Coordinates of C-alpha atoms in Angstrom, one line a residue:
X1 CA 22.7 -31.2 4.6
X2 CA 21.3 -28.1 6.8
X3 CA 22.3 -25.2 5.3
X4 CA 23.9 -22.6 8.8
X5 CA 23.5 -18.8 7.9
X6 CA 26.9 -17.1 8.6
X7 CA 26.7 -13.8 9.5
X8 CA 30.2 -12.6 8.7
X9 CA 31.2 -14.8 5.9
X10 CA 33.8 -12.2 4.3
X11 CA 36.8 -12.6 6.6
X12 CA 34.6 -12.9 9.5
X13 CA 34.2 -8.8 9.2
X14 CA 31.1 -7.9 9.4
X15 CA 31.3 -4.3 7.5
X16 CA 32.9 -6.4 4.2
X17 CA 30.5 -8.5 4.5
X18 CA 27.6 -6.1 4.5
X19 CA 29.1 -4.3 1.7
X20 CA 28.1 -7.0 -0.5
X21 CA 25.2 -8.0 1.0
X22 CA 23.7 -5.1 0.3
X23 CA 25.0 -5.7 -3.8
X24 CA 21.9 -6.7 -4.8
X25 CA 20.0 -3.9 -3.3
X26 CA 22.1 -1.5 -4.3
X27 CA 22.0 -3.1 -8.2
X28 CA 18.2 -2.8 -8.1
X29 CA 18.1 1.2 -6.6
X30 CA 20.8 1.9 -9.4
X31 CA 19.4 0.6 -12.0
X32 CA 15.9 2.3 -11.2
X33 CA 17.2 5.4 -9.9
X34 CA 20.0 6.4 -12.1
X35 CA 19.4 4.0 -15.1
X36 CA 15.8 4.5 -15.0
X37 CA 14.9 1.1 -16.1
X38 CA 11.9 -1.0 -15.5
X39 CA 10.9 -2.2 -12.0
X40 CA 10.4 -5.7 -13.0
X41 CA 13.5 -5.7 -15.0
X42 CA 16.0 -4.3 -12.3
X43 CA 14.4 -7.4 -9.9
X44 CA 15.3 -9.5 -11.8
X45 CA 18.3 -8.5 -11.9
X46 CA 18.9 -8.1 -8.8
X47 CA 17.6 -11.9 -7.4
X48 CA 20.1 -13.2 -9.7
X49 CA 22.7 -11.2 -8.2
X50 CA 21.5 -12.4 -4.5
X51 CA 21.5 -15.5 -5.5
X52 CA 25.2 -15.3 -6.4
X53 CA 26.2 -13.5 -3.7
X54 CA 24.3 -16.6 -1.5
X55 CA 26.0 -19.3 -3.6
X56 CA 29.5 -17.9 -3.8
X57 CA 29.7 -15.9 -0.8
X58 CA 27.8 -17.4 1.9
X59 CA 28.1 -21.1 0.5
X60 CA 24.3 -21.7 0.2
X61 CA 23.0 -24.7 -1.9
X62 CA 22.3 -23.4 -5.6
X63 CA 19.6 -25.4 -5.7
X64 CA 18.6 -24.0 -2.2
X65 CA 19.5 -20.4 -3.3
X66 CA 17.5 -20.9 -6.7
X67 CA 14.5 -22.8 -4.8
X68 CA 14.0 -19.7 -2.1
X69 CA 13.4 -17.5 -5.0
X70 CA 10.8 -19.7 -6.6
X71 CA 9.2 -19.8 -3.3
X72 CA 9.2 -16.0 -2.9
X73 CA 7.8 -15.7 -6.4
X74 CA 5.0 -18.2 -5.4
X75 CA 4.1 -16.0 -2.4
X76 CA 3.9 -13.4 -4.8
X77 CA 1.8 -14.9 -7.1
X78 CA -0.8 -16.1 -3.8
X79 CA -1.5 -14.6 -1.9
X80 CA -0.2 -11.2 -2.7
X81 CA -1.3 -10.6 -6.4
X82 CA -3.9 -12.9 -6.2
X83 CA -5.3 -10.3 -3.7
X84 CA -4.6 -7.5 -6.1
X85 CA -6.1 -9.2 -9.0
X86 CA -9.5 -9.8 -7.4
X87 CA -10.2 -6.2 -6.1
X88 CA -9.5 -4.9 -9.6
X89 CA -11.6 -6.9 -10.8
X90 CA -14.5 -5.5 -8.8
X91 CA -12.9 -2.5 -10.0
X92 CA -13.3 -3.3 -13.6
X93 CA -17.1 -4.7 -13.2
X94 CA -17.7 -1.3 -11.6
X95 CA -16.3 0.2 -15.2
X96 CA -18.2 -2.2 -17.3
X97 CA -21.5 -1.6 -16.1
X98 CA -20.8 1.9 -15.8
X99 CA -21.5 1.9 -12.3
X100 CA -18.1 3.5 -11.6
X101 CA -19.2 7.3 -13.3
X102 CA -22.5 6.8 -11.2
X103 CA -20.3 6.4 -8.5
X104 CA -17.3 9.5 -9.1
X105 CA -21.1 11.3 -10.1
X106 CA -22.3 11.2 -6.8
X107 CA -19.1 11.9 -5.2
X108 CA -18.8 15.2 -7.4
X109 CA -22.5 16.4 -6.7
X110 CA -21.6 17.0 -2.8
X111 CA -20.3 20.3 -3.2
X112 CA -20.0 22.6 -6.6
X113 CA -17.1 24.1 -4.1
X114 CA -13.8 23.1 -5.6
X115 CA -11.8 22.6 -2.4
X116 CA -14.4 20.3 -1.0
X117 CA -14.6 18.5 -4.4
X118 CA -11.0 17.5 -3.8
X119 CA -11.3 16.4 -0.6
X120 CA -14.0 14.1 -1.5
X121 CA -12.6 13.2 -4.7
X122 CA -8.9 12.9 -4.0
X123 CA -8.9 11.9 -0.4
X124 CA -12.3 9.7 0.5
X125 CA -12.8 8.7 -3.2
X126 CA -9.0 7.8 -3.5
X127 CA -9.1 5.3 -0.3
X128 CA -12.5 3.9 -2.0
X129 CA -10.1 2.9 -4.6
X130 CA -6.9 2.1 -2.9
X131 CA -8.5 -0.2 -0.9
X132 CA -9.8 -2.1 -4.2
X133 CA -7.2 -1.1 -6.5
X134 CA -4.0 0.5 -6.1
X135 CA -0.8 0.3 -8.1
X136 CA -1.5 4.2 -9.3
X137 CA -5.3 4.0 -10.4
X138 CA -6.5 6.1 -7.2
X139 CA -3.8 8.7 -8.3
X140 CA -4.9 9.0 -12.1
X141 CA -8.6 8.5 -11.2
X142 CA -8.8 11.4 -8.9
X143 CA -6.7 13.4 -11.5
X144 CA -8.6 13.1 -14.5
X145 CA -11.8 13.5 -12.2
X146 CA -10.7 16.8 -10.7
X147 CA -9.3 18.1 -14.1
X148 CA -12.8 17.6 -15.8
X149 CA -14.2 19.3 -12.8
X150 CA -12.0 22.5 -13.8
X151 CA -9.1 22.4 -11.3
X152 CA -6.1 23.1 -13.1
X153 CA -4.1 20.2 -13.6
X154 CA -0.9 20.5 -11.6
X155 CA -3.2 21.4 -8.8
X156 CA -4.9 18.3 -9.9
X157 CA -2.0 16.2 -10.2
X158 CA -0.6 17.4 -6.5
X159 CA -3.7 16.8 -4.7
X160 CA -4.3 13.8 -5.8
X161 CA -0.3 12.4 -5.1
X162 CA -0.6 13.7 -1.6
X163 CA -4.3 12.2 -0.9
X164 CA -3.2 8.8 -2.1
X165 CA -0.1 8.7 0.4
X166 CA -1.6 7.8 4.2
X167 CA -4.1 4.8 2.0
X168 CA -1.3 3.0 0.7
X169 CA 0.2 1.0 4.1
X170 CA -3.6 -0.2 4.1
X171 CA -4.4 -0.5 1.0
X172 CA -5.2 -3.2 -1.8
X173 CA -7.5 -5.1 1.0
X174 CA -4.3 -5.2 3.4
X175 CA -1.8 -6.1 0.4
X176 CA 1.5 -4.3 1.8
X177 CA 0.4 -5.4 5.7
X178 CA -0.1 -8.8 4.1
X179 CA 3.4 -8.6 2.4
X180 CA 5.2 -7.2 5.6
X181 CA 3.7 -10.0 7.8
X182 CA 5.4 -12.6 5.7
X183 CA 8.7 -11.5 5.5
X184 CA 9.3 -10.1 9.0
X185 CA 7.6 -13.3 10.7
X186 CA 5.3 -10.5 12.8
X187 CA 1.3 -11.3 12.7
X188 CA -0.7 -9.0 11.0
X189 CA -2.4 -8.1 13.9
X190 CA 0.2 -6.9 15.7
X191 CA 1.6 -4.6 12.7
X192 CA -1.8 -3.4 11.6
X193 CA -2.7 -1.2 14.3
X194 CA 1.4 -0.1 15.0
X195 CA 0.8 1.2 11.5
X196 CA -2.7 2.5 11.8
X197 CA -1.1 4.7 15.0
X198 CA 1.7 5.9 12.7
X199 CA -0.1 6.8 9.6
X200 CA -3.4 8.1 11.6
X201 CA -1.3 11.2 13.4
X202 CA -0.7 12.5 9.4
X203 CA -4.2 11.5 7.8
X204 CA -5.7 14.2 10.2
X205 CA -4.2 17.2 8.2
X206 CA -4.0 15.8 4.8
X207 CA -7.5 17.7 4.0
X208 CA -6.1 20.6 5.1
X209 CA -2.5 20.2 3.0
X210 CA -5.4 19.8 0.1
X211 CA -7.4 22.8 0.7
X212 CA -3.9 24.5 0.7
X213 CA -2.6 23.1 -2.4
X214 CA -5.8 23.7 -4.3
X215 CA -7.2 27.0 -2.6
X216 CA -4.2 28.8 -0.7
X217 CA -4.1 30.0 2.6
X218 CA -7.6 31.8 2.2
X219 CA -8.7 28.1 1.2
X220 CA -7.8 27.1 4.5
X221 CA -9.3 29.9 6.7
X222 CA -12.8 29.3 4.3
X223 CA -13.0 25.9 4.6
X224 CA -11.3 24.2 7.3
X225 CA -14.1 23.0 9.6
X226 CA -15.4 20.2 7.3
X227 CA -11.3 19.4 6.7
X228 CA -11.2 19.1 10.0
X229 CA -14.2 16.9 10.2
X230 CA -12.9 14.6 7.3
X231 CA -9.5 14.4 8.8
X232 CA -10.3 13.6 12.3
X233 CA -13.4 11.1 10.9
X234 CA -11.1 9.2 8.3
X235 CA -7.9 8.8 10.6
X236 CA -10.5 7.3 13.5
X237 CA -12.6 5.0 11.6
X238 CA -9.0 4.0 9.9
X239 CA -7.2 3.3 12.8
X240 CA -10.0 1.5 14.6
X241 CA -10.9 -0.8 11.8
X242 CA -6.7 -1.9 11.4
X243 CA -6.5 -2.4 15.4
X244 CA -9.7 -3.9 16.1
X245 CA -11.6 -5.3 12.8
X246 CA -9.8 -6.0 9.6
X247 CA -6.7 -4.4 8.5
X248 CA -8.0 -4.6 5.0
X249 CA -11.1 -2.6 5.1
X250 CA -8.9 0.2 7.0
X251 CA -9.2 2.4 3.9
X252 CA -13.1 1.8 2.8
X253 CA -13.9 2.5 6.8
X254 CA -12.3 6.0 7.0
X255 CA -13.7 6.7 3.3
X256 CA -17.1 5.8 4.5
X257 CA -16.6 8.0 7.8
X258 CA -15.2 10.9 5.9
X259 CA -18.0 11.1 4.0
X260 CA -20.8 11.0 6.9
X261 CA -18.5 13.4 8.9
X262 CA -18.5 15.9 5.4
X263 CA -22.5 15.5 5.0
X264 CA -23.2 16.2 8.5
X265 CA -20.9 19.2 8.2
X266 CA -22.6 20.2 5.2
X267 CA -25.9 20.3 6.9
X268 CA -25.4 22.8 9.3
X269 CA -22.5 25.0 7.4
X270 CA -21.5 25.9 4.0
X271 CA -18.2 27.3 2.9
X272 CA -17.6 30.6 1.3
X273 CA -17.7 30.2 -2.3
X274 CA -16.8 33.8 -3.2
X275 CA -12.8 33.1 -4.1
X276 CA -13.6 29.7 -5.2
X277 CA -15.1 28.3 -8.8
X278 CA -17.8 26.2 -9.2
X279 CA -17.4 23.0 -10.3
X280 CA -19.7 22.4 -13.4
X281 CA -23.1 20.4 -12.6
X282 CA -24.0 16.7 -13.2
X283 CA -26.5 14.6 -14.4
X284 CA -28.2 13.0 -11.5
X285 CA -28.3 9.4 -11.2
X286 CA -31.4 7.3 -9.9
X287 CA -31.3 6.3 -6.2
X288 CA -31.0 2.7 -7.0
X289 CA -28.2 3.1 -9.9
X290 CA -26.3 5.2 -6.9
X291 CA -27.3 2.2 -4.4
X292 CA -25.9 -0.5 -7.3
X293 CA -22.8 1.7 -7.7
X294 CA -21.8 1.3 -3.3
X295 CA -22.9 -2.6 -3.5
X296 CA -19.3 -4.1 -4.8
X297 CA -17.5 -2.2 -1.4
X298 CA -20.6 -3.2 1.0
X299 CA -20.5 -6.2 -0.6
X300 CA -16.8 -6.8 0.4
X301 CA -17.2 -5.6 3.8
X302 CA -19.9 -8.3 4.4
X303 CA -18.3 -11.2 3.0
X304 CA -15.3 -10.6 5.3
X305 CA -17.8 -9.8 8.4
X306 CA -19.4 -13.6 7.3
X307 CA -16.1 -15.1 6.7
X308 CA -15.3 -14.3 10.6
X309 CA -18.0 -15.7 12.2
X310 CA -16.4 -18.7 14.5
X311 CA -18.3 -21.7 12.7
X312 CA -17.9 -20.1 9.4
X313 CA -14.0 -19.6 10.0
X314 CA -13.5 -22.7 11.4
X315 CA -15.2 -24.1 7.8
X316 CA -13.1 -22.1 5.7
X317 CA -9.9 -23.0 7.6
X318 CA -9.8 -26.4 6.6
X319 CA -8.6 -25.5 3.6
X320 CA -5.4 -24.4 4.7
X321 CA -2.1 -26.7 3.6
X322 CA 1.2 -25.5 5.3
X323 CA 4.4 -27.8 3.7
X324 CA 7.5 -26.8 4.0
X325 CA 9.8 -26.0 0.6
X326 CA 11.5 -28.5 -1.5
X327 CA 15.5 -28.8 -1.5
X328 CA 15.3 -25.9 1.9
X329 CA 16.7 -27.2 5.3
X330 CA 17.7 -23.7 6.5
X331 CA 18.7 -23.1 10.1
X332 CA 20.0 -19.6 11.0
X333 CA 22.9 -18.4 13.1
X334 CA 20.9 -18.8 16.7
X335 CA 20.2 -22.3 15.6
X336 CA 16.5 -21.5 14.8
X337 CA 14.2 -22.7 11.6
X338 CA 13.2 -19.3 9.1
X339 CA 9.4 -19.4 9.0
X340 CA 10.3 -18.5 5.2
X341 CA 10.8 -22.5 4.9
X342 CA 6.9 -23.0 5.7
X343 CA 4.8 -22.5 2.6
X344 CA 1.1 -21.9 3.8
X345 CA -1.7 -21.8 1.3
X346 CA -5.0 -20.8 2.9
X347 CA -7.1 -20.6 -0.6
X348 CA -10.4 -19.9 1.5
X349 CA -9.3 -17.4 4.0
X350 CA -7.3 -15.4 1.8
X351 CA -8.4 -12.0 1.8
X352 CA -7.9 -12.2 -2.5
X353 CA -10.3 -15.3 -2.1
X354 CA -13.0 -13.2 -0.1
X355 CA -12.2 -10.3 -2.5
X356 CA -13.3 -12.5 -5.3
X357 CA -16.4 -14.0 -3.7
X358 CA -17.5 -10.1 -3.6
X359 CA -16.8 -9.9 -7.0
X360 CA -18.6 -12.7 -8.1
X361 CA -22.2 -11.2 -5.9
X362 CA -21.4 -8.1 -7.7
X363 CA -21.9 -9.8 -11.0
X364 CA -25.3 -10.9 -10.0
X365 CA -26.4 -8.0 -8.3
X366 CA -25.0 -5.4 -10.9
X367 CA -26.2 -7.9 -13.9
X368 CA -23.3 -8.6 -16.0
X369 CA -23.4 -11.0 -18.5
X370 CA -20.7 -14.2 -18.0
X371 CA -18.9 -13.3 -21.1
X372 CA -18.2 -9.7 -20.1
X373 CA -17.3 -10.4 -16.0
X374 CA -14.8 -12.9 -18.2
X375 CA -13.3 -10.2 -19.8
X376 CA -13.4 -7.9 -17.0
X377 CA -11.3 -11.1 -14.8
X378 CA -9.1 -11.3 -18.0
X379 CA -8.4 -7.4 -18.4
X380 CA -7.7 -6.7 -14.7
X381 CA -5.0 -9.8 -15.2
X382 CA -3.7 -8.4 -18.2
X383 CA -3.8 -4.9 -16.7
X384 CA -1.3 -6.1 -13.7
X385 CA 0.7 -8.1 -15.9
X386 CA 4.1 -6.0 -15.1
X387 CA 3.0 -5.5 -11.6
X388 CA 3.2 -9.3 -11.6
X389 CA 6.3 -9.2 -12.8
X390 CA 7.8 -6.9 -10.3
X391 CA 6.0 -8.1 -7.3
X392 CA 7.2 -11.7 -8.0
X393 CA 10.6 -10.3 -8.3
X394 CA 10.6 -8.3 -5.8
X395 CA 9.2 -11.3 -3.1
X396 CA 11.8 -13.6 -4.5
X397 CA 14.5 -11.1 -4.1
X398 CA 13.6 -10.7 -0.3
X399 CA 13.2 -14.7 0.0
X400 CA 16.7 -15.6 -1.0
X401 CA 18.6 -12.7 0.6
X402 CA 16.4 -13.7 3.9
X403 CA 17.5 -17.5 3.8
X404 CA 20.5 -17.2 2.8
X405 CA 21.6 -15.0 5.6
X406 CA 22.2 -11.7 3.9
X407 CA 19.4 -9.5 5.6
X408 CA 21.0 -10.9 9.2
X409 CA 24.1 -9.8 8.0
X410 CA 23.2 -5.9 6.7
X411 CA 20.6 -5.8 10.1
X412 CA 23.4 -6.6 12.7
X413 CA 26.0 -4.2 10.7
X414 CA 22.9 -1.8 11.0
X415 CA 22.1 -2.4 14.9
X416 CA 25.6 -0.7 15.4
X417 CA 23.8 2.6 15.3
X418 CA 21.9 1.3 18.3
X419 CA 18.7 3.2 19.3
X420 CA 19.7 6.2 16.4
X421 CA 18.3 3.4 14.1
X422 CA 15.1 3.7 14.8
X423 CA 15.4 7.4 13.2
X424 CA 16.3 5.5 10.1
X425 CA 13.9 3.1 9.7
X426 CA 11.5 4.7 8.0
X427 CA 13.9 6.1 5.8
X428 CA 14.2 2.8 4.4
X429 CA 10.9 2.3 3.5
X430 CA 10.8 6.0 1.8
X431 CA 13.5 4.9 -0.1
X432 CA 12.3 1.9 -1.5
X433 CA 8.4 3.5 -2.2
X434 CA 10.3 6.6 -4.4
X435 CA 12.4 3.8 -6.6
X436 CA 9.7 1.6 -6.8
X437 CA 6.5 3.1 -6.2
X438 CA 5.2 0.2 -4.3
X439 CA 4.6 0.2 -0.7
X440 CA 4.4 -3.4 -0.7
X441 CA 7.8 -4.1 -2.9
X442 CA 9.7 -1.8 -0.2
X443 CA 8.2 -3.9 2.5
X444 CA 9.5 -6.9 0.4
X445 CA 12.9 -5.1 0.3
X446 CA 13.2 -4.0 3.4
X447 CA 10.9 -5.7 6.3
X448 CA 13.5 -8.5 7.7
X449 CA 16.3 -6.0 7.5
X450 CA 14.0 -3.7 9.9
X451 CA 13.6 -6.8 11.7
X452 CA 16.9 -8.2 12.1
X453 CA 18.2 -4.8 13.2
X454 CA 16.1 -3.8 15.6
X455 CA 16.8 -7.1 17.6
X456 CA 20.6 -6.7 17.5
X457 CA 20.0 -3.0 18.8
X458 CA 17.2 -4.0 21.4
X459 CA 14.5 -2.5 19.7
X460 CA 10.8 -3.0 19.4
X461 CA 10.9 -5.0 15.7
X462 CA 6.8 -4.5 15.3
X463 CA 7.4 -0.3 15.9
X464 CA 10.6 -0.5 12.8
X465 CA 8.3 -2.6 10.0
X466 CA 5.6 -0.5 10.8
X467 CA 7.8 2.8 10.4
X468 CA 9.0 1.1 7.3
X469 CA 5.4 1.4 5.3
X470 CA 4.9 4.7 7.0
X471 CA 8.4 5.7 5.3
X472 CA 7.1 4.9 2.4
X473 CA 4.0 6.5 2.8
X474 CA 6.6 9.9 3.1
X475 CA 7.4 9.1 -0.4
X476 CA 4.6 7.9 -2.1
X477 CA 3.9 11.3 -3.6
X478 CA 7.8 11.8 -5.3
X479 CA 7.4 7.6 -6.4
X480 CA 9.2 7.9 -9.3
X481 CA 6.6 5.4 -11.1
X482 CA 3.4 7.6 -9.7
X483 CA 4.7 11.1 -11.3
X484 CA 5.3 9.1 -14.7
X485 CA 1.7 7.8 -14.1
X486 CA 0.4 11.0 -13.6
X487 CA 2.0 12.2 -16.4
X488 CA 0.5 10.4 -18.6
X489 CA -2.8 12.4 -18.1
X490 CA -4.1 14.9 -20.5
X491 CA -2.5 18.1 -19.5
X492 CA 0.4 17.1 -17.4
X493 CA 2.9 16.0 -20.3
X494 CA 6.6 16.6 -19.3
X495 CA 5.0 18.1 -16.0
X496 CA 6.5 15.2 -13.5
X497 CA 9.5 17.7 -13.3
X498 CA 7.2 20.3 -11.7
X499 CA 5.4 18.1 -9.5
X500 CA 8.4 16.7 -7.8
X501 CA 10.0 20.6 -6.7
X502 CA 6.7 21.1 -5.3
X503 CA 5.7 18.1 -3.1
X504 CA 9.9 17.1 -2.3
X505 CA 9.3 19.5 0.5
X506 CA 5.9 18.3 1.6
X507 CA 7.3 14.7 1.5
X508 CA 10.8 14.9 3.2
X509 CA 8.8 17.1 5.8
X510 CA 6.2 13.9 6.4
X511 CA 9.4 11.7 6.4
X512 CA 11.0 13.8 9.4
X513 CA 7.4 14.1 11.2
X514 CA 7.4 9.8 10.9
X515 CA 11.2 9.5 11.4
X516 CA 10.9 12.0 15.2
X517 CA 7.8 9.5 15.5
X518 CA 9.0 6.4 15.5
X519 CA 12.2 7.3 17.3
X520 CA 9.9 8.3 19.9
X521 CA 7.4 5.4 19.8
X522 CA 10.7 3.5 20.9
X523 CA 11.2 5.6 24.0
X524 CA 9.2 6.0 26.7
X525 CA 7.8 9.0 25.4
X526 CA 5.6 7.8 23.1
X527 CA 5.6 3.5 24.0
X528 CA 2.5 3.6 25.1
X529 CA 0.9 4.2 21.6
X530 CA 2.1 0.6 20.6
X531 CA 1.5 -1.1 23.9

């Protein structure tokens, strides 16, 4: 039998039945925000209590209820972590051939000035990564680098949590884009550069915020025209790339355009140096270590150029199965079909798939032996084995409260702030980034509610997922999981306490800046930016 989503299916009120709806979103913030236990664990929880809520309350199938959330959890397996999987493994060849201190090396040799070492280091170095690794490494990276080059570590720890924030929506090869497309039913192209135009306004003063944090206000006044340069070079080449290119390489283009911007700069200008320590000296590398150490990212950006070529797409395409899910015949309230029935698996245009292609031209141009890329493969699984876990969870969580009718249900009770919504949308997604530290898992949560609301008020759905990851960009420096990774650092023991009173203010101001933003993007005053 088709399975009808109700909408109101306590009573035929929609506030009851809202309320519990929103149970098992509410059991998964609680138990990470109050009982503080592990991501993957409150999930879990918390797909079992959807799937009650769908059996009992709405009168879905078990076996329906119980088959969405496998599907979810095979969408998070590929292509979501299969995606994350492959660009840490680049990562992790970089680290095994010790390509990767050649590479944070010649980052640290472009200025001895501290302030621009942290812009390089924290902001252009930390996209590098994010765009190849995320889940934290960008954050701890850039800390432990900036440490060693004698900033104090607070300082440290700050600059890197703030520089990691506008990288995430884009990061991971596209990951969280990638995640937000599936669940909200809205292409990536169309969310990409929405997003871009979001996060790109903020980018262009996070070198500044840096300078500030690390250097003061005299920081600012000393060094601001290659912040400048950096910000207004990075947020460009970022937003280009995501509405034009490939949402994926959105983070290694502004990196690499940062860094061109900073050299030119550099050329003609210097900044004082007489407030500001030196950061110590390193060894130089040899051009073509350095050259070795850049392959794996120009490497990437090629394989996806090839992979877009017409006849070469059109190759790769054919290995593209769409079926739709065992034991689902789903219709919703407006008598349509959920695309969430549809399983696609497109194993060679996957951006994890192109990923790993990199990755395995890396190994022969870097040299590593088949035994140790093996173990590098095999440590970057083990290494994301909770993040599995959670993002799995997460996925299936969104899948059955999706088909079952529950996100219809909390969206419509939510439409009945009308247009006011849109100022809450990306409080959502800051929300669900400071409980889970995942921009991807609070698109998961969150991107069909943004949906389903915004076409019950008459809003543009593609402007509220978008303000969703730029939410959660407000709050990737508070994420509860990133200030325990950072504290995990030599130095910064028992210091997340610290680090949250100082950047709360910086991150519910970013969260007000997007929240005014989005509003407006909504409005005729700014609806041009996403037309």
């Amino acid at each position: 039998m088709t399975y009808v989503q109700p909408i109101a299916p306590i009573g035929e009120s929609l506030a009851w039945s809202a309320l519990v709806a929103f149970l098992p979103l509410l059991t998964m913030l609680v138990m990470l925000a109050v009982f503080r236990v592990k991501s993957y664990v409150a999930a879990a929880v918390a797909v079992v209590v959807a799937i009650a809520v769908a059996a009992t309350v709405y009168g879905m199938p078990l076996s329906s209820a119980i088959g969405s959330g496998v599907e979810g959890a095979a969408f998070g397996v590929f292509p979501i972590m299969w995606t994350v999987v492959s660009a840490v493994f680049v990562y992790r060849l970089t680290v095994e051939t010790g390509h990767f201190d050649v590479l944070t090396r010649a980052f640290a040799r472009i200025s001895p000035d501290h302030r621009i070492l942290t812009i390089v280091i924290a902001f252009l170095f930390g996209a590098l990564l994010e765009a190849v690794a995320g889940f934290g490494t960008p954050i701890v990276v850039a800390t432990v680098v900036l440490i060693g080059a004698g900033l104090q570590p607070v300082r440290a720890a700050a600059a890197a949590l703030i520089a990691n924030a506008v990288g995430t929506p884009l990061g991971v090869m596209g990951t969280p884009i990638l995640t937000m497309s599936k669940v909200s039913e809205i292409p990536i192209e169309e969310i990409g550069p929405v997003v871009a135009a979001q996060v790109c306004l903020l980018a262009v003063f996070v070198p500044l915020v840096l300078v500030a944090v690390v250097g003061g206000a005299r920081g600012v006044r000393e060094t601001w025209p290659a912040a400048v340069a950096v910000g207004i070079a990075f947020a460009s080449a970022q937003f280009l790339c995501a509405s034009y290119f490939v949402v994926g390489l959105s983070n290694i283009a502004g990196a690499a355009a940062g860094l061109v911007a900073l050299l030119v700069v550099l050329r003609f200008w210097s900044p004082s140096t007489g407030a500001a320590p030196s950061a110590p000296q390193h060894e130089r590398d040899s051009t073509r270590r350095v050259v070795e150490a850049f392959a794996p990212y120009a490497l990437i950006v090629a394989v996806f150029l090839i992979s877009r070529i017409g006849p070469v797409a059109s190759v790769l395409s054919r290995a593209t199965f769409s079926f739709t899910w065992p034991g689902l015949d789903v219709e919703t309230a407006a008598g349509g079909v959920p695309a969430a029935e549809t399983f696609t698996l497109n194993l060679l245009t996957a951006p994890g798939t192109i990923v790993f292609v990199a990755a395995l031209l890396s190994i022969v141009l870097l040299r590593v032996e088949a035994g140790d890329a093996l173990r590098c493969f095999i440590a970057a699984v083990v290494q994301l084995k909770w993040s599995f876990a959670t993002v799995t969870s997460v996925v299936a969580l969104a899948y059955v409260m999706n088909l079952s009718g529950q996100t219809a249900t909390i969206g419509q009770f939510l439409a009945g702030a009308g247009a006011a919504f849109a100022l809450l949308s990306p409080v959502l997604g800051w929300l669900g980034v400071v409980v889970t530290g995942s921009n991807t898992a609070s698109n998961a949560m969150f991107g069909s509610l943004q949906v389903s609301a915004a076409q019950q008020a008459g809003l543009n759905p593609t402007v509220l997922v978008a303000g969703n990851m730029t939410g959660g960009t407000a709050g990737t420096p508070i994420a509860l999981q990133n200030l325990a990774l950072v504290s995990s650092v030599e130095g910064l023991a028992g210091r997340d306490g610290v680090l949250l009173r100082r950047l709360l203010p910086v991150s519910i101001a970013a969260l007000v800046v997007y929240s005014v933003v989005v509003w407006l993007q909504t409005t005729s005053v700014l609806s041009w930016m996403v037309t």
